[in-house]
Amino acid sequence: MNTQQRSDGERRTGTQGMIDKLLDERQEMLVLFCQVAGLEPYSRTESLEKLLQTFCQVLVDYTAFGHFEVFGHISDGSERRGRVIKVAEEIYPGFVEATEAAVNFNDKYDLSDHELKLDKLSKDLSSLGEELAIRVELEDRLVATMLAR
């Protein structure tokens, strides 16, 4: 096997690993999202606080991985396929909006520096869910393009 074939194979393996991690993190985040949403009506309990804290951490991890790892891989020149770069450029604005929604939700409901207020949690989860649904569609489009040969 020549060096070019080996490096192409290594790149494909790296891309597949990155996609697998993204999808695993997304799955974990969506499961936690559904668990939090399923607790309505919300009352301040230790179990809700712990679940919300866990959800916020996983949400931030998932959001950061997609934003910095996946888009970082594309923007740093590691991704050379023009069609992948084109799709990434097309979806990036929507991706950024979803990232901002996730960060805003985390800032409001992460309990590390302020008291938990539940009066708008249902509405905020609904808004976040809409943004996450858009992000999932955009990610799926990018992933399909990245996996195409």
PDB file of C-alpha atoms in Angstrom:
ATOM      1  CA  MET A   1       0.000   0.000   0.000  1.00  0.00           C
ATOM      2  CA  ASN A   2       1.433   3.338  -0.947  1.00  0.00           C
ATOM      3  CA  THR A   3       1.567   6.364   1.328  1.00  0.00           C
ATOM      4  CA  GLN A   4      -1.332   8.132  -0.413  1.00  0.00           C
ATOM      5  CA  GLN A   5      -3.656   5.123  -0.029  1.00  0.00           C
ATOM      6  CA  ARG A   6      -2.690   4.734   3.615  1.00  0.00           C
ATOM      7  CA  SER A   7      -3.278   8.406   4.386  1.00  0.00           C
ATOM      8  CA  ASP A   8      -6.661   8.338   2.577  1.00  0.00           C
ATOM      9  CA  GLY A   9      -7.670   5.331   4.663  1.00  0.00           C
ATOM     10  CA  GLU A  10      -6.488   6.989   7.853  1.00  0.00           C
ATOM     11  CA  ARG A  11      -8.472  10.120   6.999  1.00  0.00           C
ATOM     12  CA  ARG A  12     -11.617   8.056   6.371  1.00  0.00           C
ATOM     13  CA  THR A  13     -11.140   6.227   9.667  1.00  0.00           C
ATOM     14  CA  GLY A  14     -10.633   9.537  11.472  1.00  0.00           C
ATOM     15  CA  THR A  15     -13.730  11.025   9.860  1.00  0.00           C
ATOM     16  CA  GLN A  16     -15.791   7.959  10.765  1.00  0.00           C
ATOM     17  CA  GLY A  17     -14.571   8.115  14.359  1.00  0.00           C
ATOM     18  CA  MET A  18     -15.429  11.804  14.595  1.00  0.00           C
ATOM     19  CA  ILE A  19     -18.910  11.181  13.178  1.00  0.00           C
ATOM     20  CA  ASP A  20     -19.482   8.246  15.545  1.00  0.00           C
ATOM     21  CA  LYS A  21     -18.542  10.418  18.528  1.00  0.00           C
ATOM     22  CA  LEU A  22     -20.830  13.217  17.359  1.00  0.00           C
ATOM     23  CA  LEU A  23     -23.761  10.835  16.947  1.00  0.00           C
ATOM     24  CA  ASP A  24     -23.096   9.170  20.317  1.00  0.00           C
ATOM     25  CA  GLU A  25     -23.009  12.549  22.060  1.00  0.00           C
ATOM     26  CA  ARG A  26     -26.156  13.629  20.234  1.00  0.00           C
ATOM     27  CA  GLN A  27     -27.955  10.454  21.316  1.00  0.00           C
ATOM     28  CA  GLU A  28     -26.961  10.966  24.946  1.00  0.00           C
ATOM     29  CA  MET A  29     -28.081  14.602  24.825  1.00  0.00           C
ATOM     30  CA  LEU A  30     -31.453  13.738  23.256  1.00  0.00           C
ATOM     31  CA  VAL A  31     -32.152  11.027  25.839  1.00  0.00           C
ATOM     32  CA  LEU A  32     -31.457  13.497  28.647  1.00  0.00           C
ATOM     33  CA  PHE A  33     -33.526  16.186  26.913  1.00  0.00           C
ATOM     34  CA  CYS A  34     -36.499  13.805  26.832  1.00  0.00           C
ATOM     35  CA  GLN A  35     -35.975  12.865  30.475  1.00  0.00           C
ATOM     36  CA  VAL A  36     -35.983  16.510  31.555  1.00  0.00           C
ATOM     37  CA  ALA A  37     -38.987  17.341  29.361  1.00  0.00           C
ATOM     38  CA  GLY A  38     -40.850  14.329  30.755  1.00  0.00           C
ATOM     39  CA  LEU A  39     -40.717  15.663  34.311  1.00  0.00           C
ATOM     40  CA  GLU A  40     -43.238  18.450  33.650  1.00  0.00           C
ATOM     41  CA  PRO A  41     -44.864  19.976  35.675  1.00  0.00           C
ATOM     42  CA  TYR A  42     -41.581  21.120  37.132  1.00  0.00           C
ATOM     43  CA  SER A  43     -41.046  21.457  40.827  1.00  0.00           C
ATOM     44  CA  ARG A  44     -37.774  22.151  42.508  1.00  0.00           C
ATOM     45  CA  THR A  45     -36.392  18.805  43.619  1.00  0.00           C
ATOM     46  CA  GLU A  46     -32.898  17.480  44.025  1.00  0.00           C
ATOM     47  CA  SER A  47     -33.505  14.901  41.294  1.00  0.00           C
ATOM     48  CA  LEU A  48     -34.597  17.594  38.809  1.00  0.00           C
ATOM     49  CA  GLU A  49     -31.613  19.744  39.697  1.00  0.00           C
ATOM     50  CA  LYS A  50     -29.198  16.833  39.184  1.00  0.00           C
ATOM     51  CA  LEU A  51     -30.829  15.798  35.913  1.00  0.00           C
ATOM     52  CA  LEU A  52     -30.849  19.375  34.642  1.00  0.00           C
ATOM     53  CA  GLN A  53     -27.191  19.795  35.634  1.00  0.00           C
ATOM     54  CA  THR A  54     -26.271  16.579  33.811  1.00  0.00           C
ATOM     55  CA  PHE A  55     -28.294  17.610  30.769  1.00  0.00           C
ATOM     56  CA  CYS A  56     -26.619  21.028  30.645  1.00  0.00           C
ATOM     57  CA  GLN A  57     -23.153  19.454  30.802  1.00  0.00           C
ATOM     58  CA  VAL A  58     -23.923  16.928  28.060  1.00  0.00           C
ATOM     59  CA  LEU A  59     -25.582  19.661  25.961  1.00  0.00           C
ATOM     60  CA  VAL A  60     -22.455  21.814  26.205  1.00  0.00           C
ATOM     61  CA  ASP A  61     -20.177  18.862  25.409  1.00  0.00           C
ATOM     62  CA  TYR A  62     -22.265  17.891  22.382  1.00  0.00           C
ATOM     63  CA  THR A  63     -22.521  21.477  21.177  1.00  0.00           C
ATOM     64  CA  ALA A  64     -18.803  22.117  21.613  1.00  0.00           C
ATOM     65  CA  PHE A  65     -17.833  18.882  19.861  1.00  0.00           C
ATOM     66  CA  GLY A  66     -19.919  19.716  16.817  1.00  0.00           C
ATOM     67  CA  HIS A  67     -18.818  23.302  16.721  1.00  0.00           C
ATOM     68  CA  PHE A  68     -15.110  22.946  17.460  1.00  0.00           C
ATOM     69  CA  GLU A  69     -14.254  19.408  16.374  1.00  0.00           C
ATOM     70  CA  VAL A  70     -16.459  18.829  13.339  1.00  0.00           C
ATOM     71  CA  PHE A  71     -16.421  22.351  11.943  1.00  0.00           C
ATOM     72  CA  GLY A  72     -12.833  22.778  13.139  1.00  0.00           C
ATOM     73  CA  HIS A  73     -11.866  19.712  11.096  1.00  0.00           C
ATOM     74  CA  ILE A  74     -13.409  21.326   8.034  1.00  0.00           C
ATOM     75  CA  SER A  75     -12.169  24.870   8.544  1.00  0.00           C
ATOM     76  CA  ASP A  76      -8.582  23.913   9.417  1.00  0.00           C
ATOM     77  CA  GLY A  77      -8.095  22.323   6.011  1.00  0.00           C
ATOM     78  CA  SER A  78      -8.244  18.700   7.184  1.00  0.00           C
ATOM     79  CA  GLU A  79     -11.317  18.199   5.000  1.00  0.00           C
ATOM     80  CA  ARG A  80     -10.383  18.509   1.353  1.00  0.00           C
ATOM     81  CA  ARG A  81     -13.562  17.388  -0.402  1.00  0.00           C
ATOM     82  CA  GLY A  82     -15.233  20.373  -2.030  1.00  0.00           C
ATOM     83  CA  ARG A  83     -18.770  19.083  -1.620  1.00  0.00           C
ATOM     84  CA  VAL A  84     -18.279  18.660   2.154  1.00  0.00           C
ATOM     85  CA  ILE A  85     -16.865  22.172   2.438  1.00  0.00           C
ATOM     86  CA  LYS A  86     -19.778  23.543   0.392  1.00  0.00           C
ATOM     87  CA  VAL A  87     -22.410  21.863   2.591  1.00  0.00           C
ATOM     88  CA  ALA A  88     -20.583  23.014   5.733  1.00  0.00           C
ATOM     89  CA  GLU A  89     -20.603  26.609   4.491  1.00  0.00           C
ATOM     90  CA  GLU A  90     -24.320  26.375   3.657  1.00  0.00           C
ATOM     91  CA  ILE A  91     -25.392  24.998   7.028  1.00  0.00           C
ATOM     92  CA  TYR A  92     -23.011  26.933   9.259  1.00  0.00           C
ATOM     93  CA  PRO A  93     -25.325  29.910   9.980  1.00  0.00           C
ATOM     94  CA  GLY A  94     -28.108  27.603  11.199  1.00  0.00           C
ATOM     95  CA  PHE A  95     -25.590  25.591  13.154  1.00  0.00           C
ATOM     96  CA  VAL A  96     -24.371  28.736  14.915  1.00  0.00           C
ATOM     97  CA  GLU A  97     -27.950  29.696  15.841  1.00  0.00           C
ATOM     98  CA  ALA A  98     -28.505  26.290  17.437  1.00  0.00           C
ATOM     99  CA  THR A  99     -25.182  26.574  19.254  1.00  0.00           C
ATOM    100  CA  GLU A 100     -26.174  29.976  20.639  1.00  0.00           C
ATOM    101  CA  ALA A 101     -29.534  28.589  21.808  1.00  0.00           C
ATOM    102  CA  ALA A 102     -27.761  25.743  23.623  1.00  0.00           C
ATOM    103  CA  VAL A 103     -25.271  28.103  25.268  1.00  0.00           C
ATOM    104  CA  ASN A 104     -28.073  30.450  26.357  1.00  0.00           C
ATOM    105  CA  PHE A 105     -30.060  27.545  27.831  1.00  0.00           C
ATOM    106  CA  ASN A 106     -26.980  26.344  29.693  1.00  0.00           C
ATOM    107  CA  ASP A 107     -26.236  29.830  31.008  1.00  0.00           C
ATOM    108  CA  LYS A 108     -29.760  30.054  32.385  1.00  0.00           C
ATOM    109  CA  TYR A 109     -30.125  26.543  33.848  1.00  0.00           C
ATOM    110  CA  ASP A 110     -26.602  25.516  34.828  1.00  0.00           C
ATOM    111  CA  LEU A 111     -26.738  25.767  38.604  1.00  0.00           C
ATOM    112  CA  SER A 112     -23.079  26.434  39.239  1.00  0.00           C
ATOM    113  CA  ASP A 113     -23.437  30.163  39.818  1.00  0.00           C
ATOM    114  CA  HIS A 114     -27.097  30.990  40.383  1.00  0.00           C
ATOM    115  CA  GLU A 115     -30.386  29.729  41.776  1.00  0.00           C
ATOM    116  CA  LEU A 116     -32.641  27.577  39.622  1.00  0.00           C
ATOM    117  CA  LYS A 117     -35.835  29.289  38.436  1.00  0.00           C
ATOM    118  CA  LEU A 118     -38.358  26.937  36.859  1.00  0.00           C
ATOM    119  CA  ASP A 119     -41.105  29.329  35.738  1.00  0.00           C
ATOM    120  CA  LYS A 120     -39.886  29.392  32.112  1.00  0.00           C
ATOM    121  CA  LEU A 121     -38.274  25.940  31.884  1.00  0.00           C
ATOM    122  CA  SER A 122     -41.080  24.423  29.814  1.00  0.00           C
ATOM    123  CA  LYS A 123     -41.010  27.288  27.295  1.00  0.00           C
ATOM    124  CA  ASP A 124     -37.207  27.310  27.207  1.00  0.00           C
ATOM    125  CA  LEU A 125     -37.071  23.535  26.622  1.00  0.00           C
ATOM    126  CA  SER A 126     -39.567  23.908  23.794  1.00  0.00           C
ATOM    127  CA  SER A 127     -37.496  26.635  22.140  1.00  0.00           C
ATOM    128  CA  LEU A 128     -34.304  24.654  22.647  1.00  0.00           C
ATOM    129  CA  GLY A 129     -35.976  21.557  21.207  1.00  0.00           C
ATOM    130  CA  GLU A 130     -36.878  23.451  18.046  1.00  0.00           C
ATOM    131  CA  GLU A 131     -33.291  24.649  17.616  1.00  0.00           C
ATOM    132  CA  LEU A 132     -31.912  21.177  18.311  1.00  0.00           C
ATOM    133  CA  ALA A 133     -34.250  19.667  15.710  1.00  0.00           C
ATOM    134  CA  ILE A 134     -32.880  22.100  13.129  1.00  0.00           C
ATOM    135  CA  ARG A 135     -29.321  21.328  14.199  1.00  0.00           C
ATOM    136  CA  VAL A 136     -29.935  17.570  13.893  1.00  0.00           C
ATOM    137  CA  GLU A 137     -31.240  18.039  10.343  1.00  0.00           C
ATOM    138  CA  LEU A 138     -28.208  20.155   9.440  1.00  0.00           C
ATOM    139  CA  GLU A 139     -25.816  17.679  11.038  1.00  0.00           C
ATOM    140  CA  ASP A 140     -27.433  14.771   9.223  1.00  0.00           C
ATOM    141  CA  ARG A 141     -26.970  16.592   5.940  1.00  0.00           C
ATOM    142  CA  LEU A 142     -23.308  17.220   6.702  1.00  0.00           C
ATOM    143  CA  VAL A 143     -22.714  13.677   7.969  1.00  0.00           C
ATOM    144  CA  ALA A 144     -24.302  12.158   4.856  1.00  0.00           C
ATOM    145  CA  THR A 145     -22.026  14.284   2.693  1.00  0.00           C
ATOM    146  CA  MET A 146     -18.967  13.379   4.742  1.00  0.00           C
ATOM    147  CA  LEU A 147     -19.751   9.657   4.468  1.00  0.00           C
ATOM    148  CA  ALA A 148     -20.439   9.759   0.724  1.00  0.00           C
ATOM    149  CA  ARG A 149     -17.636   8.381  -1.381  1.00  0.00           C
TER     150      ARG A 149
END
